[in-house]
PDB file of C-alpha atoms and ligand atoms in Angstrom:
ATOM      1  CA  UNK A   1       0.000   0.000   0.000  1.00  0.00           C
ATOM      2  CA  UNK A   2       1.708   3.353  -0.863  1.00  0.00           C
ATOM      3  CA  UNK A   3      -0.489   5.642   1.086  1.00  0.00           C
ATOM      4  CA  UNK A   4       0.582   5.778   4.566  1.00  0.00           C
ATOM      5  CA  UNK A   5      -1.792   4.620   7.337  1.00  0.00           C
ATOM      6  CA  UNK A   6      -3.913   6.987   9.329  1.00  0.00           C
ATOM      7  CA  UNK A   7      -3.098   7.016  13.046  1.00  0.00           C
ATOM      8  CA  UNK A   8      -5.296   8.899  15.432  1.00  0.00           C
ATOM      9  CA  UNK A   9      -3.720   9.470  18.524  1.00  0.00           C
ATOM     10  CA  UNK A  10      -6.478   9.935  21.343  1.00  0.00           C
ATOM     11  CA  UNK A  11      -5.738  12.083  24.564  1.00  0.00           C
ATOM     12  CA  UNK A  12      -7.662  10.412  27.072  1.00  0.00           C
ATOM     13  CA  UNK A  13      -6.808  13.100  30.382  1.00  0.00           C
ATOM     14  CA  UNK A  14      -9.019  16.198  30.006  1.00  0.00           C
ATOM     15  CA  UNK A  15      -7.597  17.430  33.528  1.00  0.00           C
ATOM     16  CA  UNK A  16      -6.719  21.080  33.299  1.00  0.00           C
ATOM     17  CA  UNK A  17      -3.368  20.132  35.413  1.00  0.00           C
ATOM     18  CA  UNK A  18      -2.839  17.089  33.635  1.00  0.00           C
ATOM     19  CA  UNK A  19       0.482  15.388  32.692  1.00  0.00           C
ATOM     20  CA  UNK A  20      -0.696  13.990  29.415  1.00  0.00           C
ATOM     21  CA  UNK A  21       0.830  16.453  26.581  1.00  0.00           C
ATOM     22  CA  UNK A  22       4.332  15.331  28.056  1.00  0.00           C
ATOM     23  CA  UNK A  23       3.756  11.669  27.114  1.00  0.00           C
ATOM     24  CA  UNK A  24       1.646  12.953  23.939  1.00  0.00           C
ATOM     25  CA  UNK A  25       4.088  14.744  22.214  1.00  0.00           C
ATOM     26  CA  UNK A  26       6.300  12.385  23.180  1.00  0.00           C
ATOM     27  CA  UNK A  27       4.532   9.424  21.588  1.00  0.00           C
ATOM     28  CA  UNK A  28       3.275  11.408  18.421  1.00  0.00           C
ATOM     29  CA  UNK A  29       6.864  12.572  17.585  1.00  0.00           C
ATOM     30  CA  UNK A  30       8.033   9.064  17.569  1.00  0.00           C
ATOM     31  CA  UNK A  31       5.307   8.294  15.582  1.00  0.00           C
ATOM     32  CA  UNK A  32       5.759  10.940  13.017  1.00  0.00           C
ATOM     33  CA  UNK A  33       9.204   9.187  12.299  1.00  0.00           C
ATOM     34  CA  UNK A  34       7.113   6.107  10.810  1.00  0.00           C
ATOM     35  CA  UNK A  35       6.468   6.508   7.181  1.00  0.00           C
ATOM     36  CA  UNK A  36       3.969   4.086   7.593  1.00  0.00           C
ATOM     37  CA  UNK A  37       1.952   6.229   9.079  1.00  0.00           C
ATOM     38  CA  UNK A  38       0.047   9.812   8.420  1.00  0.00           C
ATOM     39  CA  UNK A  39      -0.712  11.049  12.333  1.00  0.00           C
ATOM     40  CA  UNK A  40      -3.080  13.213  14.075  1.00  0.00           C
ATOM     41  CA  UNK A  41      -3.776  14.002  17.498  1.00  0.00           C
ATOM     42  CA  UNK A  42      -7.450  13.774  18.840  1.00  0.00           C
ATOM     43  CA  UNK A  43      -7.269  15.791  22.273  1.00  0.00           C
ATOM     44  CA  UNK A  44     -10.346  14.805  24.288  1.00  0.00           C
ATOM     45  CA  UNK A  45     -10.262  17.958  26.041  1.00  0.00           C
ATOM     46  CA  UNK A  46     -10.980  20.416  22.665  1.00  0.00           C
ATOM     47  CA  UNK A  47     -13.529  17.595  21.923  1.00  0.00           C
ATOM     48  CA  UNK A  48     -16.961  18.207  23.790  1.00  0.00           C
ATOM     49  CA  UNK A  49     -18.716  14.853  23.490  1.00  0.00           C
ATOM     50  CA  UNK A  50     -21.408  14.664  25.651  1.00  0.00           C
ATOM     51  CA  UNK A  51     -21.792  12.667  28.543  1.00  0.00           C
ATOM     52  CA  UNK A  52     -25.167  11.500  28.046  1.00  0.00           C
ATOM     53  CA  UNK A  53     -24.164  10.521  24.597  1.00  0.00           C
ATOM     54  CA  UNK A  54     -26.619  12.929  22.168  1.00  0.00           C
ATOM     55  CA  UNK A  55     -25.299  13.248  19.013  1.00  0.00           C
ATOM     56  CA  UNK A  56     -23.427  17.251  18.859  1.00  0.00           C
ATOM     57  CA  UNK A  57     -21.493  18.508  16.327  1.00  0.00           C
ATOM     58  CA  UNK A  58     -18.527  18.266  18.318  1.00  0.00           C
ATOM     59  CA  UNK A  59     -19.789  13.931  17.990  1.00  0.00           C
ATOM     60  CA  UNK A  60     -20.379  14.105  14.040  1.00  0.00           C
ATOM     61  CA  UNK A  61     -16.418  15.460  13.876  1.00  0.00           C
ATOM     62  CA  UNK A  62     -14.756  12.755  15.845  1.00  0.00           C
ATOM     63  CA  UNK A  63     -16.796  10.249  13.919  1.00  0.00           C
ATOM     64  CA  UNK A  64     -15.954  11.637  10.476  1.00  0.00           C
ATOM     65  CA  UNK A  65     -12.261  11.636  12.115  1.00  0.00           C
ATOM     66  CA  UNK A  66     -12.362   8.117  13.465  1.00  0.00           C
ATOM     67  CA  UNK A  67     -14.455   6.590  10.089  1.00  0.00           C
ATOM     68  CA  UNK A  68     -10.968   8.273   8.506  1.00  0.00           C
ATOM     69  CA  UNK A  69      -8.530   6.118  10.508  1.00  0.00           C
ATOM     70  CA  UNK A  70      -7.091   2.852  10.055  1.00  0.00           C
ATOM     71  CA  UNK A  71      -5.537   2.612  13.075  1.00  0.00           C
ATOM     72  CA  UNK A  72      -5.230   4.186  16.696  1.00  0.00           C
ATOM     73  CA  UNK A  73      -3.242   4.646  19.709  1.00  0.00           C
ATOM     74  CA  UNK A  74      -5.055   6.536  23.449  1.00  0.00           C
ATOM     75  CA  UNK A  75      -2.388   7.885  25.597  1.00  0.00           C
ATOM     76  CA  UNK A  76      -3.923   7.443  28.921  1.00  0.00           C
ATOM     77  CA  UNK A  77      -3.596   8.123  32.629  1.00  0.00           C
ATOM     78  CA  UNK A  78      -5.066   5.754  35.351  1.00  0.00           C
ATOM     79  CA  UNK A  79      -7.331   7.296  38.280  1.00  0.00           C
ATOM     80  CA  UNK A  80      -8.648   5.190  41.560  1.00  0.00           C
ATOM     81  CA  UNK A  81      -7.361   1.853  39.349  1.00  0.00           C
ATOM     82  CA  UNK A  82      -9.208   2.883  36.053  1.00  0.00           C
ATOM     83  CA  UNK A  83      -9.232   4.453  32.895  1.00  0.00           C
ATOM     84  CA  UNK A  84     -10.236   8.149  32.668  1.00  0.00           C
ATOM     85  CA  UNK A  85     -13.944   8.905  32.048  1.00  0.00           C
ATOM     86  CA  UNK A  86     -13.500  10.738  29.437  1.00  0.00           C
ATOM     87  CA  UNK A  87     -12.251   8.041  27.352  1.00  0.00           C
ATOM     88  CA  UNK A  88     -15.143   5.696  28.084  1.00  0.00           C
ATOM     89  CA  UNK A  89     -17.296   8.520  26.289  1.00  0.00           C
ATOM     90  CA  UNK A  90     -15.252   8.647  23.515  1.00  0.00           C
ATOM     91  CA  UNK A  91     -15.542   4.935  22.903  1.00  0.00           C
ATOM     92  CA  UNK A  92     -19.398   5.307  23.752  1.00  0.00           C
ATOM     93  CA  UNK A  93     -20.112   7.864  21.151  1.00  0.00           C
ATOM     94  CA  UNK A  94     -19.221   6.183  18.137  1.00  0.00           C
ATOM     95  CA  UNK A  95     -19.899   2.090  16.797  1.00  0.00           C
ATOM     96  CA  UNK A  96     -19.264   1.201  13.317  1.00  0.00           C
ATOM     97  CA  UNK A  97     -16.178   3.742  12.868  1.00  0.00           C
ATOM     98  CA  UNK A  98     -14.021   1.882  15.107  1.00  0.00           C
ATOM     99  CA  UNK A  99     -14.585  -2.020  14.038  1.00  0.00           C
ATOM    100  CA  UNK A 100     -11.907  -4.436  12.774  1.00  0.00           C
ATOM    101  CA  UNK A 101      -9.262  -1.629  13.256  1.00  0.00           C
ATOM    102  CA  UNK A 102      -6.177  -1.966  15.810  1.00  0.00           C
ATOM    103  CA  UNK A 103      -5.778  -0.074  18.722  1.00  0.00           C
ATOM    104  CA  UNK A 104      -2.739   0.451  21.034  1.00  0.00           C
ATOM    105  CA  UNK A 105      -1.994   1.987  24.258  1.00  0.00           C
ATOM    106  CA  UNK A 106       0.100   4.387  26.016  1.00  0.00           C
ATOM    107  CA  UNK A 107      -0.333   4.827  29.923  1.00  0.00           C
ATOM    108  CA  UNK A 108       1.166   6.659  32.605  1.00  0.00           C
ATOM    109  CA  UNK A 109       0.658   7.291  36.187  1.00  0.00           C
ATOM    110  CA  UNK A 110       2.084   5.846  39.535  1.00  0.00           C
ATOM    111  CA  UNK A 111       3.950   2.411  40.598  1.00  0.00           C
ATOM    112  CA  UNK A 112       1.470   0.865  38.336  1.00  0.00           C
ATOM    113  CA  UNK A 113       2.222   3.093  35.128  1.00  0.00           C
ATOM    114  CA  UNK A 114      -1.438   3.519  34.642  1.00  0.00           C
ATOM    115  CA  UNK A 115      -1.550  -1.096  33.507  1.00  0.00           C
ATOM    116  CA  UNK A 116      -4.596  -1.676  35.173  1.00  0.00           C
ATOM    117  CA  UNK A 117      -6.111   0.875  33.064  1.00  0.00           C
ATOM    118  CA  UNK A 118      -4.646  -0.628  29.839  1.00  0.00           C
ATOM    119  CA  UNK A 119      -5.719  -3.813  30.812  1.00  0.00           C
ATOM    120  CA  UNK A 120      -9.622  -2.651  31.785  1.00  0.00           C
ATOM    121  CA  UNK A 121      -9.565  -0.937  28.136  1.00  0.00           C
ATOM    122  CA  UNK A 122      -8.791  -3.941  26.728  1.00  0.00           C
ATOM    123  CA  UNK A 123     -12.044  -5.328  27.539  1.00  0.00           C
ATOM    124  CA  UNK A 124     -13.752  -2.428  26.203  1.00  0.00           C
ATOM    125  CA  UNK A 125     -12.106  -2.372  22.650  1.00  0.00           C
ATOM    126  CA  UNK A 126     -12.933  -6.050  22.334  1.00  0.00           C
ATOM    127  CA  UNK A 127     -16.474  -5.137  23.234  1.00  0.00           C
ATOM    128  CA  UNK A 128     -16.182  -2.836  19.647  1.00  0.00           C
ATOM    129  CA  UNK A 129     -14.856  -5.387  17.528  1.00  0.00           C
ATOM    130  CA  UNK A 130     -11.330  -3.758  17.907  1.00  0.00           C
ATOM    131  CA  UNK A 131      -8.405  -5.219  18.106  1.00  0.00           C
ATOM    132  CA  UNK A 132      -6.035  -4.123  20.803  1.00  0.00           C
ATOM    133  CA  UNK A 133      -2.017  -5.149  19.519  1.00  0.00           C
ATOM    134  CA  UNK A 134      -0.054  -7.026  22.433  1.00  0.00           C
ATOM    135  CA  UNK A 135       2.854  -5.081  22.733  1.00  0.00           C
ATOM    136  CA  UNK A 136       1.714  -1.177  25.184  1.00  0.00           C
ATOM    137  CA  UNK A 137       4.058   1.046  26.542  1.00  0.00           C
ATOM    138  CA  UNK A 138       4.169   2.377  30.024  1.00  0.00           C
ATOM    139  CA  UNK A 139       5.686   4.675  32.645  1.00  0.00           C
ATOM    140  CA  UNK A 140       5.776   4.469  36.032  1.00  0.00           C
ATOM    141  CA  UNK A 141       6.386   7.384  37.750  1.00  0.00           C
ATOM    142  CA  UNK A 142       5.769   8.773  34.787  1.00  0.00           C
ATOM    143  CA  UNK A 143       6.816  12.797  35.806  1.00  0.00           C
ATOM    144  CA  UNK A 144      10.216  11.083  36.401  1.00  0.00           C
ATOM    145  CA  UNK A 145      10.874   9.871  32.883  1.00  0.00           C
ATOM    146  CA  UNK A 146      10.917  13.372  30.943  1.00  0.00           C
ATOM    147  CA  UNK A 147      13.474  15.599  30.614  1.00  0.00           C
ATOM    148  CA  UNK A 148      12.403  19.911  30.493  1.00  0.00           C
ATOM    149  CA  UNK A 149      12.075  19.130  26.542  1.00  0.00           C
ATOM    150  CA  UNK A 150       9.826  16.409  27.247  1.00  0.00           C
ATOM    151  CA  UNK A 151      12.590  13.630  25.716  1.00  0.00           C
ATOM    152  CA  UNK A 152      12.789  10.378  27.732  1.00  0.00           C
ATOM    153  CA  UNK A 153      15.500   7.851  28.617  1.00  0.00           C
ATOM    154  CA  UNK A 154      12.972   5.042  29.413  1.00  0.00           C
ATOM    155  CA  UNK A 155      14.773   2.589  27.281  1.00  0.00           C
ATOM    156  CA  UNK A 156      11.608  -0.297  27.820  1.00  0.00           C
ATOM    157  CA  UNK A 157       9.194   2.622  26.801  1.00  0.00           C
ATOM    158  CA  UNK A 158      11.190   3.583  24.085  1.00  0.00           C
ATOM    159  CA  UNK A 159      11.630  -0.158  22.700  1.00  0.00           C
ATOM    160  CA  UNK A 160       8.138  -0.981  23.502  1.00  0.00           C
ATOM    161  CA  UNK A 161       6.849   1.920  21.524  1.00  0.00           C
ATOM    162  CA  UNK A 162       8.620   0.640  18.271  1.00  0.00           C
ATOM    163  CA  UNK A 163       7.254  -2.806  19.103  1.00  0.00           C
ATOM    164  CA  UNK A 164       3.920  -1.053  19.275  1.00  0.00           C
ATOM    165  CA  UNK A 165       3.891   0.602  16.243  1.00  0.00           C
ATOM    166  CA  UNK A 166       5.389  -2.068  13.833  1.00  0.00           C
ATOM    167  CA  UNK A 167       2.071  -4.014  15.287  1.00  0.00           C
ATOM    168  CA  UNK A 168      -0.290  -1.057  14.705  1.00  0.00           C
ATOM    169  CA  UNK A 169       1.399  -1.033  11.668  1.00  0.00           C
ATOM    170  CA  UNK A 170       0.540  -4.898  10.418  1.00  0.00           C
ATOM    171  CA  UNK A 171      -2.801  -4.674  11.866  1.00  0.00           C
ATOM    172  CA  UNK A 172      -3.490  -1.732  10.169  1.00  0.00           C
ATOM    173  CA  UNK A 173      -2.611  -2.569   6.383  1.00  0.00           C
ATOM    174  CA  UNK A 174      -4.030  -5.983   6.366  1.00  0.00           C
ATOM    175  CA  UNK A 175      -7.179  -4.842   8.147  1.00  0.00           C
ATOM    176  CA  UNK A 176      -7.128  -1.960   5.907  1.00  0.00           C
ATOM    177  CA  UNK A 177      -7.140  -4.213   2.819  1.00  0.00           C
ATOM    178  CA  UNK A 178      -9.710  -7.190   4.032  1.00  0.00           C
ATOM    179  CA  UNK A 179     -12.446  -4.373   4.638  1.00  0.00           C
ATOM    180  CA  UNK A 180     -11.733  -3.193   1.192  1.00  0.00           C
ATOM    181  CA  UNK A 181     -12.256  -6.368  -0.126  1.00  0.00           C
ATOM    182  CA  UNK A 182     -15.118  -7.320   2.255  1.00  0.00           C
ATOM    183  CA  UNK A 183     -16.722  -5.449   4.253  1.00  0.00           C
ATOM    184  CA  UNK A 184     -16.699  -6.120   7.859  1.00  0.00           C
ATOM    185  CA  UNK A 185     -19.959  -7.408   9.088  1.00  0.00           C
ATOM    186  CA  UNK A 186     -20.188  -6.492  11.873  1.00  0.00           C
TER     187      UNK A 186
HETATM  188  C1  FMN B   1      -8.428  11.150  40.690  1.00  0.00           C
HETATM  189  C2  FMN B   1      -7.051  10.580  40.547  1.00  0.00           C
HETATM  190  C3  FMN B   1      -6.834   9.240  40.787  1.00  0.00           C
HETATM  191  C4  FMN B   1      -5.558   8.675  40.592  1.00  0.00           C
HETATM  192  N1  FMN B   1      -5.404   7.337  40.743  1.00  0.00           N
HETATM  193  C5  FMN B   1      -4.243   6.775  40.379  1.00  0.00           C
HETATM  194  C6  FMN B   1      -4.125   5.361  40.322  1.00  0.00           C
HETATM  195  O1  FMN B   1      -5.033   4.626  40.621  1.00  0.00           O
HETATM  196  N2  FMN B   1      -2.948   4.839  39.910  1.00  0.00           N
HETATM  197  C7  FMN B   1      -1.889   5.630  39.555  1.00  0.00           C
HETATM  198  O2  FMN B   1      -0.860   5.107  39.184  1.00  0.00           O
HETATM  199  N3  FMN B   1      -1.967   6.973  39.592  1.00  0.00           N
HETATM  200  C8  FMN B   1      -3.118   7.555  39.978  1.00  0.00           C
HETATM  201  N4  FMN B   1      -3.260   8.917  39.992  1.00  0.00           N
HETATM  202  C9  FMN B   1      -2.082   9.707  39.656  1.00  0.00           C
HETATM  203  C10 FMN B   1      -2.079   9.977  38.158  1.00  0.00           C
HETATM  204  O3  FMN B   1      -1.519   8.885  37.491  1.00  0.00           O
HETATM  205  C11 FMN B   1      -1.271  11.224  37.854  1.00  0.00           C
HETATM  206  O4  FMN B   1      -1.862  12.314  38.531  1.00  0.00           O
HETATM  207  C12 FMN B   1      -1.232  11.529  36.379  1.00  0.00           C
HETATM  208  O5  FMN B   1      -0.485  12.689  36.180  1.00  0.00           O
HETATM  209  C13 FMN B   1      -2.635  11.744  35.834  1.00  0.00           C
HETATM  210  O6  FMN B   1      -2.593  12.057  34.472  1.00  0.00           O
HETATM  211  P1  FMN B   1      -3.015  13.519  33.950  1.00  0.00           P
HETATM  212  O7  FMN B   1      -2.200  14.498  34.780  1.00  0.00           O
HETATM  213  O8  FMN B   1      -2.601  13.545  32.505  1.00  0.00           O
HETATM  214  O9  FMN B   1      -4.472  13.672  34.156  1.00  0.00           O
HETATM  215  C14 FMN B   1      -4.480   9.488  40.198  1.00  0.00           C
HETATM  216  C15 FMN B   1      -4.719  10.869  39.971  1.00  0.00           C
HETATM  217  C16 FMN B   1      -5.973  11.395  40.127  1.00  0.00           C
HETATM  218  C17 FMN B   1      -6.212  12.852  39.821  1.00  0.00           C
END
């Protein structure tokens, strides 16, 4: 396939303190270096969806976005042992736009580097006909693993993001093609 591979990167965190651009950028700059990939950023907190799920046109853009993707990664935190809200409602507001596509994740947070969030998502993408590729990467302690230009020298994270994205990659071309060829059905 010559055309690269959309990849929306989701920021779950919508916390006016939060942490999350850090790892963001982070992750979407290594990304960028793929050519197998054309990347964009969906930042939960510039996108309004509504809690009780009524279609907005805030909604009717991140479908149109996620319809456009082949493949995505959510760059989340963990609160209280969980995935942010916010990124439940994102998942919520849309159905067909996100089947037989791959998803990965990048978490953060404590001693836990936000895993038990990952792992709870899991169950959630499966629930959308997703598929959620093996390899995630993490940091714990996460404020401790940035320099002041936001660079880390998390070797696992580093080598764990490549892993990621080589599977996001494969996922995403040969899911890309058997929808073309037959629709999924859902
Ligand atoms: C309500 C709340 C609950 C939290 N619970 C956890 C937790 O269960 N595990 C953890 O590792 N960190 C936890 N933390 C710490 C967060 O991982 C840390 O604050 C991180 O920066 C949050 O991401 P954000 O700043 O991008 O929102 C919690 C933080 C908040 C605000």
């Amino acid at each position: 396939m010559d055309t690269p591979l959309r990849l929306e990167v989701i920021i779950a965190s919508v916390r006016p303190e939060r942490f999350a651009p850090v790892v963001a950028d982070w992750f979407v700059r290594t990304a960028r270096t793929r050519p197998e990939f054309d990347t964009g950023v969906i930042d939960l907190l510039d996108t309004p969806l509504p809690l009780d799920l009524t279609g907005t046109a805030a909604t009717a853009g991140f479908r149109e976005r996620l319809a456009a993707a082949d493949a995505f990664a959510v760059v989340t935190s963990e609160y209280n042992h969980g995935y942010p809200a916010s990124v439940k409602t994102a998942f919520d507001s849309a159905k067909h736009e996100w089947r037989a596509k791959p998803i990965g994740f990048v978490s953060y947070g404590g001693l836990s580097g936000g895993l038990r969030a990952v792992e709870q998502l899991r169950q959630v993408v499966a629930e959308i006909h997703m598929v959620s590729v093996r390899e995630s990467v993490s940091f714990h302690r996460a404020r401790k693993q940035f320099d002041a230009e936001g660079n880390t020298g998390d070797g696992a994270a580093i080598d764990a993001a490549d892993r990621m994205l080589t599977q996001l990659a494969w996922w995403g071309r040969t899911l890309h093609d058997a929808r073309a060829a037959d629709p999924y059905p859902g």
